[in-house]
Amino acid sequence: MKSLREAWRAAIATAVAAYLEEKGADPSIASAIVAESPPDASMGDIGFPVFPLAKPLRMGPPQIAAAIVERLAGSTLPPGTCKAVGPYVNVFLDRAAVAKAVVSAPVAGASYGSSDSLAGTRIMIEFSSPNTNKPLHLGHLRNDALGESVSRILKANGAEVLKINLINDRGVHICKSMLSYMTYGKGTTPDSEKVKSDHFVGDYYVRFNDLKKEDPQAEEKAQDLLVKWEAADPETIDLWKTMNEWAVSGIRRTYDRTGVSFDKFYYESQIYLTGKEEVQKGLANGAFFKAEDGSVRIDLSAIGLEEKVLLRKDGTSIYMTQDIGLAIHRHEDWPFDRLVYVVANEQQYHFKVLFYILEKLGYEWAKNLFHLSYGLVNLPEGRMKTREGTVVDADTLLDSLRDQALEEIQSKGREDSVADPVATAEQVALGAVHYYLMQATPSKDMIFNPAESLSFNGNTGPYIQYMGARISSMLRKRDRGEGKAGAGTIKPELLSGNAEWELVKLVASYPEAVELAGAGYNPAVVASHLYAVASAFSRFYHDEPILTCEDPDLAATRLALSEAVLVVLRNGLGLLCIPFLEAM
RNA sequence: GCGUUCGUAGCUCAGCUGGAUAGAGCGACGGACUUCGAAUCCGUAGGUCGGGGGUUCGACUCCCUCCGGACGCACCA
């Protein structure tokens, strides 16, 4: 589709340039010719507005369109025909030619939709980066799904991707859950209490609030504990290790559950002192300056900001110092062309400053750093608040959706049709959450409605999974010898009807969606394309017989189209971290 | 106060680098199952794209301004 579109654009641009020259106008204006999609397929498949030519040619757009079409008549063109439709030159593609390519999609299989648009590009992507004092919540699910999905999309476009996770395993927040456990834990463990280990740790973090009420010095004690940790006090380190192990192993179970994985883990406890030398270097070469109070700072007036401290007057480092060191360290670890940080939009300032600093330090790769900023996930009831206990825990949410999906499977009497009802319900739940989170534009805040996400109707994950299951079901029947498709031959030219054509075009343009999603770090592009494919298929399936078609050739051909749709759904859902289901 | 960002149908969201009558889904109302999975499909109602200017042949899209919301403006992370 993309190559056809480009071929037509080039052909028309050439004709336009020749026409401009003939009329004594500047032929370079022909580059203003861009491809659009007509609002209705009856008007054509690709549209080229000629408005920009009106002034230089001193002619009305409709006359120009007609003249261009006339000129094109003599030349060799890509498959299809063109026609002047008002002020547009519209192209009607050769349906059989496109259909022929589409029915061969199953041959490409898992690689259908992949491109080499980012071939040779090494991209490091950091996401998730949890704190080890509590389990993952709904907001993390958006972060994780975004990071994992963008990684898969970038890979599908040919990039070499390294997924990394920075575990925030030190700091006063960790000390609070430690202190709370020291007070109330009484030697219990996740195993002894039969609680998922990250939740076990999180519960003590919450109980720190009780501790504060009982002991007014609790905050100070947590600070003291941090000092002891930094001094490597053996007992403190021991407890810290134990509790971190609990937290991290629990969090990893949630990653496994949601299909998220990492190539490399970094631990804040191991790198929090890095960056100081880099700041010293910057001080030496004049990028930074020493303030009157002795702190090292950078002047940010060049980017419209004030000053930022990079080293305290006592020489200790801060968050920014750490991130400077870490970025440089990472580039040494794995020299990347781009580094993507998947971090909530509340840190926009931080990254703006960080990128500027790295540029000032002279790293040429600094201009290829990207903050994939995403918005908050809110609930229909309002914002999630830790203090009010309205934070939606990731595991709890998935459990609840899984149970609801299971009830649905049971009430539809489909337990015998799926291999493992509970596992299937789990996959439906995952499809519900991930699709809902991925269909929204990353940068915007969004409202997550659990009930809506799980609906089998409308623009949801389960709906798309269902279409995949229906196609799978037909293919199983064909393989069992049902219907007449087995006796027919695939004839792409039979797919020229309007119902088929809509579907053919959507399957054909799927690779473009993957490319666009990669260019914009935006899985929502894939999600909306999948929904368009699924709903077009559903209409087709409803209106036309496929497997049950009387004509064997038509049955075989329609089934081939269905199989191509399946390939798109399978690959696309994969990019969104949503399981494809053969039956549900 | 300054900065960033968002404001599209009752609700949740699309709308690609400005282009042909602003699109979906949910909800509402009304239809379609002895037929490939009705976990589906079809139809109807519903928007002066927050207000006002401007640029353009053309603005939901770009610029200015006002209103409203979110986030940020730490020697916290």
XYZ file of C-alpha atoms (C1' of nucleotides) in Angstrom:
661
model
C 0.000 0.000 0.000
C 2.708 2.422 0.992
C 4.774 1.706 -2.076
C 1.699 2.053 -4.295
C 0.794 5.311 -2.651
C 4.332 6.581 -3.086
C 4.495 5.396 -6.693
C 1.309 7.262 -7.498
C 2.481 10.365 -5.711
C 5.698 10.342 -7.700
C 3.878 9.806 -10.983
C 1.499 12.653 -10.300
C 4.221 14.963 -9.027
C 6.156 14.348 -12.229
C 3.134 15.171 -14.359
C 2.462 18.269 -12.285
C 6.046 19.466 -12.630
C 5.910 19.037 -16.394
C 2.617 20.866 -16.556
C 3.924 23.740 -14.443
C 6.943 24.075 -16.670
C 4.807 24.049 -19.782
C 2.742 26.874 -18.329
C 5.838 28.847 -17.440
C 5.510 28.366 -13.687
C 8.080 27.124 -11.158
C 8.090 23.304 -11.388
C 9.430 22.904 -7.852
C 5.934 23.663 -6.536
C 5.106 20.089 -7.544
C 6.673 18.955 -4.284
C 3.596 20.370 -2.557
C 1.603 17.433 -3.892
C 0.712 15.160 -0.974
C -1.368 12.015 -0.735
C -4.617 12.069 1.246
C -7.348 9.562 1.885
C -10.726 10.389 0.337
C -13.570 10.299 2.862
C -15.393 7.620 0.933
C -14.062 4.644 -1.031
C -16.461 5.443 -3.860
C -14.434 8.601 -4.473
C -11.183 6.695 -4.791
C -8.472 5.129 -2.674
C -5.869 7.892 -2.720
C -6.535 11.588 -3.203
C -4.242 14.391 -4.293
C -5.551 17.909 -3.675
C -4.299 20.424 -6.244
C -5.146 23.643 -4.385
C -1.505 24.738 -4.020
C -1.236 24.904 -7.819
C -4.113 27.332 -8.252
C -2.147 30.484 -7.658
C 0.992 29.740 -9.720
C -1.127 28.456 -12.617
C -3.813 31.067 -12.196
C -6.447 28.414 -12.803
C -9.293 26.920 -10.795
C -8.406 23.710 -8.904
C -11.023 21.553 -10.706
C -9.611 22.572 -14.116
C -6.105 21.801 -12.895
C -7.142 18.363 -11.662
C -8.744 17.615 -15.022
C -5.654 18.813 -16.893
C -3.348 16.656 -14.784
C -5.476 13.575 -15.347
C -5.426 14.279 -19.063
C -1.640 14.500 -19.094
C -1.326 11.260 -17.098
C -3.352 9.384 -19.677
C -0.373 9.020 -22.002
C 2.228 7.837 -19.482
C 2.914 4.514 -17.848
C 1.385 4.428 -14.411
C 1.278 2.175 -11.351
C -1.629 -0.303 -11.339
C -4.948 1.487 -11.075
C -6.745 4.391 -12.675
C -7.059 8.042 -11.875
C -9.845 10.512 -12.216
C -10.461 14.175 -11.496
C -12.994 14.556 -8.682
C -13.563 18.268 -8.198
C -10.311 19.843 -7.025
C -8.696 16.439 -6.464
C -6.889 13.920 -8.585
C -8.148 10.638 -7.177
C -6.661 7.232 -7.718
C -8.610 3.998 -7.805
C -6.176 1.212 -7.066
C -6.247 -2.044 -8.953
C -8.187 -4.096 -6.432
C -7.062 -7.497 -7.643
C -3.402 -6.491 -7.450
C -3.717 -5.312 -3.854
C -5.845 -8.325 -2.929
C -3.224 -10.653 -4.351
C -0.618 -9.186 -2.025
C -2.994 -9.352 0.922
C -3.868 -13.019 0.621
C -0.164 -13.804 0.711
C 0.144 -12.174 4.162
C -0.162 -15.546 5.923
C 2.981 -16.616 4.091
C 4.855 -13.787 5.781
C 3.302 -14.890 9.067
C 4.801 -13.306 12.133
C 6.882 -10.967 10.007
C 3.874 -9.408 8.278
C 3.872 -5.752 9.275
C 7.588 -5.627 9.994
C 9.780 -3.161 8.180
C 13.387 -2.073 8.100
C 12.590 1.587 8.625
C 14.738 1.628 11.775
C 17.287 -0.951 10.694
C 20.714 -0.348 12.156
C 19.393 1.854 14.954
C 20.260 0.889 18.512
C 17.621 2.047 20.925
C 17.814 1.709 24.689
C 14.519 2.087 26.485
C 14.050 2.497 30.205
C 10.688 1.777 31.734
C 8.846 0.581 34.831
C 11.569 1.546 37.351
C 9.596 0.589 40.442
C 10.262 1.475 44.066
C 10.871 -1.544 46.249
C 8.608 -0.432 49.056
C 5.301 -1.359 47.459
C 3.712 -3.473 44.726
C 2.841 -2.254 41.242
C -0.358 -0.284 40.750
C -2.497 0.702 37.770
C -0.187 3.571 36.840
C 2.729 1.144 36.567
C 0.656 -1.034 34.274
C 0.418 1.869 31.850
C 4.129 2.497 32.086
C 5.032 -1.185 31.690
C 2.666 -1.801 28.800
C 3.834 1.360 27.068
C 7.491 0.473 27.447
C 7.054 -3.143 26.406
C 4.758 -2.268 23.516
C 6.939 0.522 22.174
C 9.922 -1.817 22.405
C 8.141 -4.443 20.338
C 7.008 -1.857 17.800
C 10.529 -0.479 17.439
C 11.850 -3.998 16.944
C 9.170 -4.649 14.332
C 10.559 -1.654 12.490
C 14.008 -3.173 12.468
C 15.618 -1.432 15.441
C 17.906 -3.199 17.874
C 16.296 -2.597 21.256
C 17.610 -2.997 24.792
C 14.951 -2.858 27.495
C 16.220 -1.735 30.859
C 14.723 -1.295 34.285
C 16.137 0.898 37.029
C 15.084 -0.556 40.366
C 14.727 2.206 42.947
C 15.891 0.143 45.858
C 17.280 2.755 48.225
C 16.122 5.859 49.962
C 14.107 6.912 52.923
C 10.886 5.329 51.616
C 12.533 1.912 51.779
C 13.699 2.650 55.302
C 10.145 3.391 56.335
C 8.893 -0.059 55.405
C 11.973 -1.523 57.094
C 11.312 0.389 60.305
C 7.681 -0.622 60.224
C 8.632 -4.251 59.764
C 11.168 -4.021 62.595
C 8.372 -2.781 64.833
C 5.458 -4.957 63.781
C 6.952 -7.778 61.737
C 7.856 -10.129 64.587
C 9.907 -12.315 62.288
C 7.056 -13.113 59.923
C 7.742 -13.674 56.247
C 5.667 -13.667 53.060
C 5.743 -17.458 53.185
C 4.642 -17.675 56.787
C 1.783 -15.264 56.132
C 0.983 -16.607 52.670
C 1.083 -13.145 51.148
C 2.638 -12.281 47.782
C 6.026 -10.944 48.760
C 5.790 -7.455 47.270
C 2.408 -6.972 48.890
C 3.892 -8.141 52.155
C 6.483 -5.365 51.971
C 3.897 -2.852 50.803
C 1.677 -3.619 53.767
C 4.451 -2.605 56.137
C 5.039 0.576 54.196
C 1.374 1.424 54.702
C 1.652 0.570 58.393
C 4.347 3.179 58.741
C 1.428 5.585 59.068
C 0.360 3.776 62.240
C 3.886 3.911 63.486
C 3.971 7.660 63.036
C 0.918 8.022 65.230
C 2.428 5.878 67.958
C 5.906 7.289 67.690
C 6.341 10.983 66.851
C 10.010 10.308 66.124
C 9.279 7.764 63.402
C 10.309 10.062 60.550
C 13.609 10.846 62.239
C 14.218 7.200 62.902
C 13.707 6.431 59.241
C 16.312 9.060 58.403
C 18.669 7.545 60.960
C 18.145 4.174 59.342
C 19.125 5.634 55.991
C 22.328 6.955 57.518
C 23.045 3.511 58.921
C 22.348 2.003 55.519
C 24.816 4.374 53.882
C 27.351 3.468 56.544
C 26.822 -0.180 55.590
C 25.653 -1.226 59.036
C 25.509 -5.040 58.719
C 22.129 -5.558 60.392
C 20.521 -2.802 58.378
C 21.972 -4.063 55.130
C 20.799 -7.529 55.983
C 17.186 -6.534 56.499
C 17.331 -4.263 53.476
C 18.503 -7.153 51.316
C 15.795 -9.428 52.618
C 12.998 -6.961 52.098
C 14.237 -5.890 48.684
C 14.397 -9.499 47.632
C 10.779 -9.903 48.691
C 9.692 -6.776 46.860
C 11.600 -7.425 43.651
C 10.654 -11.075 43.339
C 6.996 -10.184 43.810
C 7.185 -7.420 41.249
C 8.848 -9.783 38.817
C 5.938 -12.152 39.152
C 3.646 -9.372 38.034
C 5.923 -8.712 35.053
C 5.711 -12.375 34.124
C 1.982 -12.273 34.466
C 1.654 -9.284 32.151
C 4.212 -10.394 29.586
C 6.688 -7.660 30.404
C 10.399 -8.387 30.424
C 13.769 -6.645 30.563
C 17.183 -7.237 29.068
C 19.035 -5.555 31.892
C 18.390 -4.357 35.409
C 20.121 -1.422 37.033
C 19.906 -0.878 40.773
C 19.861 2.574 42.249
C 21.764 1.326 45.287
C 24.686 0.529 43.028
C 24.763 3.684 40.977
C 23.472 6.467 43.221
C 26.943 7.845 43.769
C 27.829 8.094 40.101
C 27.790 11.354 38.273
C 29.964 13.363 40.619
C 33.040 13.047 38.419
C 31.011 14.123 35.406
C 29.873 17.204 37.245
C 33.475 17.942 38.204
C 34.459 17.667 34.552
C 31.714 20.065 33.619
C 32.945 22.433 36.282
C 36.442 22.220 34.850
C 35.422 22.942 31.286
C 33.127 25.781 32.248
C 29.774 24.153 31.565
C 28.923 24.573 35.260
C 29.957 27.044 37.930
C 30.571 27.098 41.654
C 28.067 29.245 43.520
C 28.962 31.481 46.486
C 27.717 28.886 48.932
C 30.005 26.265 47.434
C 27.419 24.255 45.543
C 27.981 23.409 41.888
C 25.264 24.690 39.574
C 24.315 25.127 35.961
C 22.838 28.252 34.448
C 19.702 27.313 32.530
C 18.782 30.727 31.193
C 19.556 29.513 27.661
C 16.500 27.260 27.834
C 14.385 29.755 29.713
C 14.914 28.306 33.170
C 16.828 29.428 36.247
C 19.629 27.603 37.968
C 19.890 23.998 38.976
C 22.095 22.622 41.725
C 24.094 19.566 40.659
C 26.240 19.036 43.747
C 25.388 20.240 47.214
C 27.855 22.449 49.041
C 28.943 19.416 51.051
C 29.759 17.658 47.801
C 26.913 15.138 47.956
C 24.955 14.327 44.860
C 21.280 14.671 44.083
C 18.829 12.941 41.767
C 19.971 14.927 38.740
C 23.635 14.137 39.386
C 22.757 10.479 39.476
C 20.878 10.570 36.186
C 23.742 12.367 34.475
C 26.164 9.684 35.547
C 23.766 6.904 34.724
C 23.116 8.080 31.169
C 26.834 8.267 30.451
C 27.445 4.940 32.125
C 24.718 3.343 30.041
C 26.127 4.654 26.822
C 29.417 3.035 27.766
C 27.613 -0.214 28.586
C 25.754 -0.358 25.326
C 26.452 2.453 22.865
C 22.999 3.489 21.743
C 21.797 5.793 19.017
C 18.747 6.737 21.022
C 17.709 6.441 24.639
C 14.022 6.537 25.521
C 12.815 7.195 29.072
C 9.261 6.065 29.734
C 8.430 8.267 32.708
C 5.273 10.080 33.840
C 4.734 13.610 32.595
C 5.277 15.115 36.035
C 9.001 14.772 35.324
C 9.076 16.799 32.145
C 11.182 19.496 33.759
C 13.692 16.967 35.012
C 14.293 15.490 31.580
C 14.384 18.798 29.820
C 17.180 19.854 32.161
C 18.938 16.489 32.056
C 19.089 16.454 28.261
C 20.352 20.005 28.188
C 23.096 19.213 30.712
C 24.291 16.181 28.762
C 24.434 18.288 25.655
C 26.447 20.933 27.504
C 28.843 18.219 28.606
C 29.480 17.586 24.937
C 27.908 14.170 24.368
C 26.811 14.069 20.770
C 24.205 11.391 21.501
C 22.459 13.766 23.911
C 20.299 15.136 21.145
C 18.811 11.673 20.649
C 17.481 11.322 24.156
C 13.724 11.162 24.342
C 11.342 11.446 27.253
C 8.285 9.344 26.415
C 6.039 11.233 28.736
C 2.742 9.680 29.672
C -0.255 10.934 31.595
C -1.894 9.849 34.795
C -4.395 7.016 34.941
C -7.473 8.106 36.844
C -10.584 6.214 37.816
C -14.205 7.054 37.047
C -14.504 7.979 40.728
C -11.615 10.399 40.422
C -7.941 10.447 41.051
C -6.088 7.633 42.809
C -4.663 8.831 46.091
C -2.245 6.919 48.253
C -3.410 8.621 51.429
C -7.041 7.799 50.738
C -6.264 4.228 49.862
C -7.849 4.539 46.429
C -4.793 3.278 44.559
C -5.701 0.334 42.368
C -3.241 -2.486 42.866
C -2.138 -4.207 39.656
C -2.533 -7.785 40.857
C -5.860 -7.098 42.508
C -7.183 -5.476 39.363
C -6.065 -8.359 37.162
C -7.562 -10.883 39.593
C -10.857 -9.074 39.591
C -11.037 -8.812 35.803
C -10.025 -12.441 35.469
C -12.816 -13.521 37.794
C -15.336 -11.490 35.848
C -14.128 -12.936 32.544
C -14.374 -16.418 34.004
C -17.956 -15.774 35.055
C -18.702 -14.690 31.517
C -17.149 -17.838 30.082
C -19.196 -19.926 32.490
C -22.447 -18.107 31.873
C -21.996 -18.536 28.106
C -21.453 -22.233 28.669
C -18.088 -22.149 26.961
C -16.020 -23.941 29.571
C -15.815 -27.038 27.429
C -14.751 -25.099 24.339
C -11.613 -23.655 25.861
C -8.736 -25.748 27.046
C -8.315 -24.016 30.382
C -11.079 -21.610 31.434
C -9.071 -19.884 34.151
C -6.040 -19.356 31.915
C -8.298 -18.083 29.158
C -10.020 -15.702 31.547
C -6.629 -14.426 32.632
C -5.684 -13.731 29.028
C -8.953 -11.946 28.387
C -8.331 -9.820 31.470
C -4.871 -8.956 30.238
C -6.295 -8.081 26.829
C -8.855 -5.852 28.501
C -6.352 -3.869 30.551
C -3.588 -3.583 28.002
C -5.858 -2.608 25.155
C -7.605 0.012 27.235
C -4.308 1.469 28.357
C -2.751 1.359 24.894
C -5.622 2.806 22.853
C -5.259 6.214 24.490
C -2.628 8.695 23.352
C 0.298 8.198 25.773
C 0.863 11.833 26.656
C -2.677 12.453 27.834
C -4.180 11.701 31.214
C -6.843 9.052 30.924
C -9.705 7.512 32.852
C -9.605 3.760 33.269
C -13.026 2.186 33.482
C -12.606 -1.496 34.447
C -16.101 -2.561 33.464
C -15.828 -0.876 30.082
C -12.419 -2.393 29.399
C -13.805 -5.887 29.801
C -16.819 -5.362 27.568
C -16.930 -7.767 24.657
C -18.609 -5.063 22.661
C -17.085 -1.985 21.146
C -13.546 -0.706 21.015
C -11.983 -3.131 23.490
C -9.313 -5.797 23.710
C -11.720 -8.693 24.221
C -13.680 -7.650 21.125
C -10.544 -7.894 19.016
C -9.581 -11.168 20.665
C -13.057 -12.457 19.839
C -12.648 -11.733 16.141
C -9.398 -13.661 16.201
C -11.146 -16.561 17.913
C -13.931 -16.582 15.325
C -11.472 -16.756 12.452
C -9.508 -19.463 14.247
C -12.711 -21.398 14.630
C -13.418 -21.227 10.893
C -9.917 -22.357 10.051
C -10.240 -25.313 12.393
C -13.431 -26.293 10.609
C -11.808 -26.006 7.230
C -8.945 -28.200 8.411
C -11.501 -30.737 9.526
C -12.890 -30.709 6.022
C -16.020 -28.688 6.688
C -17.285 -26.330 3.974
C -16.222 -26.238 0.362
C -13.134 -24.067 0.717
C -10.836 -27.055 0.622
C -11.969 -27.830 -2.917
C -11.526 -24.321 -4.221
C -8.576 -22.234 -5.370
C -7.714 -18.788 -4.135
C -8.535 -16.117 -6.695
C -7.678 -12.639 -5.407
C -9.694 -10.982 -8.164
C -12.830 -12.278 -6.430
C -12.144 -9.828 -3.588
C -13.109 -6.757 -5.554
C -16.535 -6.265 -3.966
C -16.911 -3.247 -1.687
C -17.189 -5.274 1.503
C -14.013 -7.210 0.756
C -12.177 -4.194 -0.571
C -12.542 -2.276 2.679
C -10.987 -5.193 4.519
C -8.282 -5.720 1.906
C -7.177 -2.108 2.213
C -7.010 -2.304 6.004
C -4.915 -5.455 5.924
C -2.682 -3.925 3.272
C -2.110 -0.750 5.245
C -1.295 -2.480 8.538
C 2.479 -2.239 7.955
C 2.103 1.522 7.583
C 0.375 1.689 10.948
C 3.266 -0.178 12.546
C 5.725 2.220 10.993
C 3.749 5.260 12.060
C 3.450 3.890 15.582
C 7.208 3.402 15.691
C 7.968 6.876 14.414
C 5.741 8.414 17.078
C 6.429 5.952 19.947
C 2.692 5.484 19.945
C 1.010 2.075 20.339
C -2.409 3.730 20.019
C -1.853 3.872 16.261
C -1.631 0.080 16.177
C -4.609 -0.255 18.511
C -6.921 1.853 16.407
C -5.851 0.084 13.241
C -6.597 -3.282 14.823
C -10.012 -2.114 15.861
C -10.719 -0.922 12.328
C -9.650 -4.310 10.942
C -11.641 -6.253 13.538
C -14.835 -4.292 13.056
C -14.567 -4.399 9.264
C -14.098 -8.138 9.528
C -17.066 -8.489 11.826
C -19.259 -6.694 9.312
C -17.931 -8.829 6.483
C -18.425 -12.004 8.492
C -21.976 -11.016 9.284
C -22.943 -10.043 5.761
C -21.199 -12.657 3.632
C -20.865 -16.407 3.929
C -17.228 -17.465 4.115
C -16.688 -21.093 4.995
C -20.284 -21.873 4.096
C -20.051 -20.167 0.726
C -21.486 -22.357 -2.078
C -18.820 -21.446 -4.615
C -15.628 -23.303 -3.594
C -13.290 -20.702 -5.096
C -15.080 -17.839 -3.391
C -15.066 -19.781 -0.113
C -11.341 -20.477 -0.414
C -10.595 -16.877 -1.313
C -12.679 -15.357 1.451
C -11.100 -17.732 3.899
C -7.681 -16.659 2.674
C -8.677 -13.053 3.325
C -9.866 -14.069 6.807
C -6.560 -15.745 7.414
C -4.781 -12.537 6.422
C -6.960 -10.678 8.923
C -5.977 -13.234 11.543
C -2.314 -12.593 10.845
C -2.812 -8.867 11.341
C -4.732 -9.412 14.573
C -2.199 -11.878 15.905
C 0.801 -9.701 15.090
C -0.842 -6.466 16.154
C -2.076 -7.818 19.465
C 1.430 -9.108 20.026
C 2.785 -5.603 19.632
C 0.327 -4.422 22.281
C 1.212 -7.193 24.754
C -2.188 -8.770 24.348
C -2.556 -12.551 24.008
C -4.091 -13.879 20.826
C -6.718 -16.514 21.594
C -7.631 -19.417 19.342
C -10.778 -19.903 21.381
C -12.393 -18.001 24.194
C 3.249 34.609 39.453
C 6.217 31.844 35.568
C 6.549 27.364 32.515
C 4.610 22.858 30.163
C 0.245 20.605 28.653
C -4.848 19.584 27.770
C -10.076 21.384 26.658
C -13.867 17.547 20.135
C -21.433 14.298 21.019
C -24.347 12.888 27.981
C -19.602 9.615 29.054
C -14.633 7.504 27.188
C -11.603 8.553 23.107
C -9.837 9.142 17.362
C -8.857 12.888 13.845
C -1.679 11.361 10.114
C 3.036 16.592 8.171
C -3.726 22.233 7.713
C -7.479 19.820 2.825
C -13.433 17.112 0.269
C -20.299 16.555 4.527
C -15.859 16.558 12.099
C -15.373 10.164 13.313
C -15.664 5.687 16.682
C -17.201 3.138 21.119
C -20.313 3.278 25.465
C -24.956 4.875 27.158
C -30.296 6.000 25.061
C -34.045 4.505 21.528
C -35.489 0.954 17.499
C -34.358 -3.399 14.682
C -31.685 -8.500 13.159
C -30.380 -15.347 15.652
C -33.952 -22.952 12.934
C -27.832 -20.054 9.123
C -19.640 -20.010 9.495
C -19.267 -18.465 17.696
C -25.684 -12.964 18.679
C -19.112 -12.461 23.537
C -22.098 -10.243 16.979
C -24.456 -6.954 13.334
C -27.688 -2.786 11.386
C -30.415 1.835 12.054
C -31.957 6.619 14.780
C -31.036 10.675 17.996
C -26.768 13.563 19.757
C -21.233 18.442 18.305
C -21.503 26.767 16.336
C -14.436 21.044 17.729
C -13.937 25.926 25.521
C -14.779 31.731 23.927
C -12.787 35.614 20.756
C -9.359 37.382 17.163
C -5.557 36.366 13.223
C -2.626 33.669 9.079
C -4.460 30.758 4.631
C -7.718 29.278 -1.428
C -8.906 26.170 2.962
C -8.097 25.760 10.374
C -10.219 20.622 15.184
C -5.099 21.078 13.248
C -0.664 26.947 12.912
C -0.186 32.107 15.770
C -2.167 35.645 19.629
C -5.533 36.419 23.634
C -9.088 35.145 27.362
C -11.634 31.210 30.312
C -11.235 26.367 32.573
C -8.462 21.723 34.248
C -3.832 18.966 35.078
C 1.296 18.924 36.041
C 5.798 21.338 37.103
C 8.772 25.727 38.951
C 13.597 21.478 45.649
C 20.559 21.450 47.611
C 13.137 14.870 47.266
C 13.312 10.864 44.126
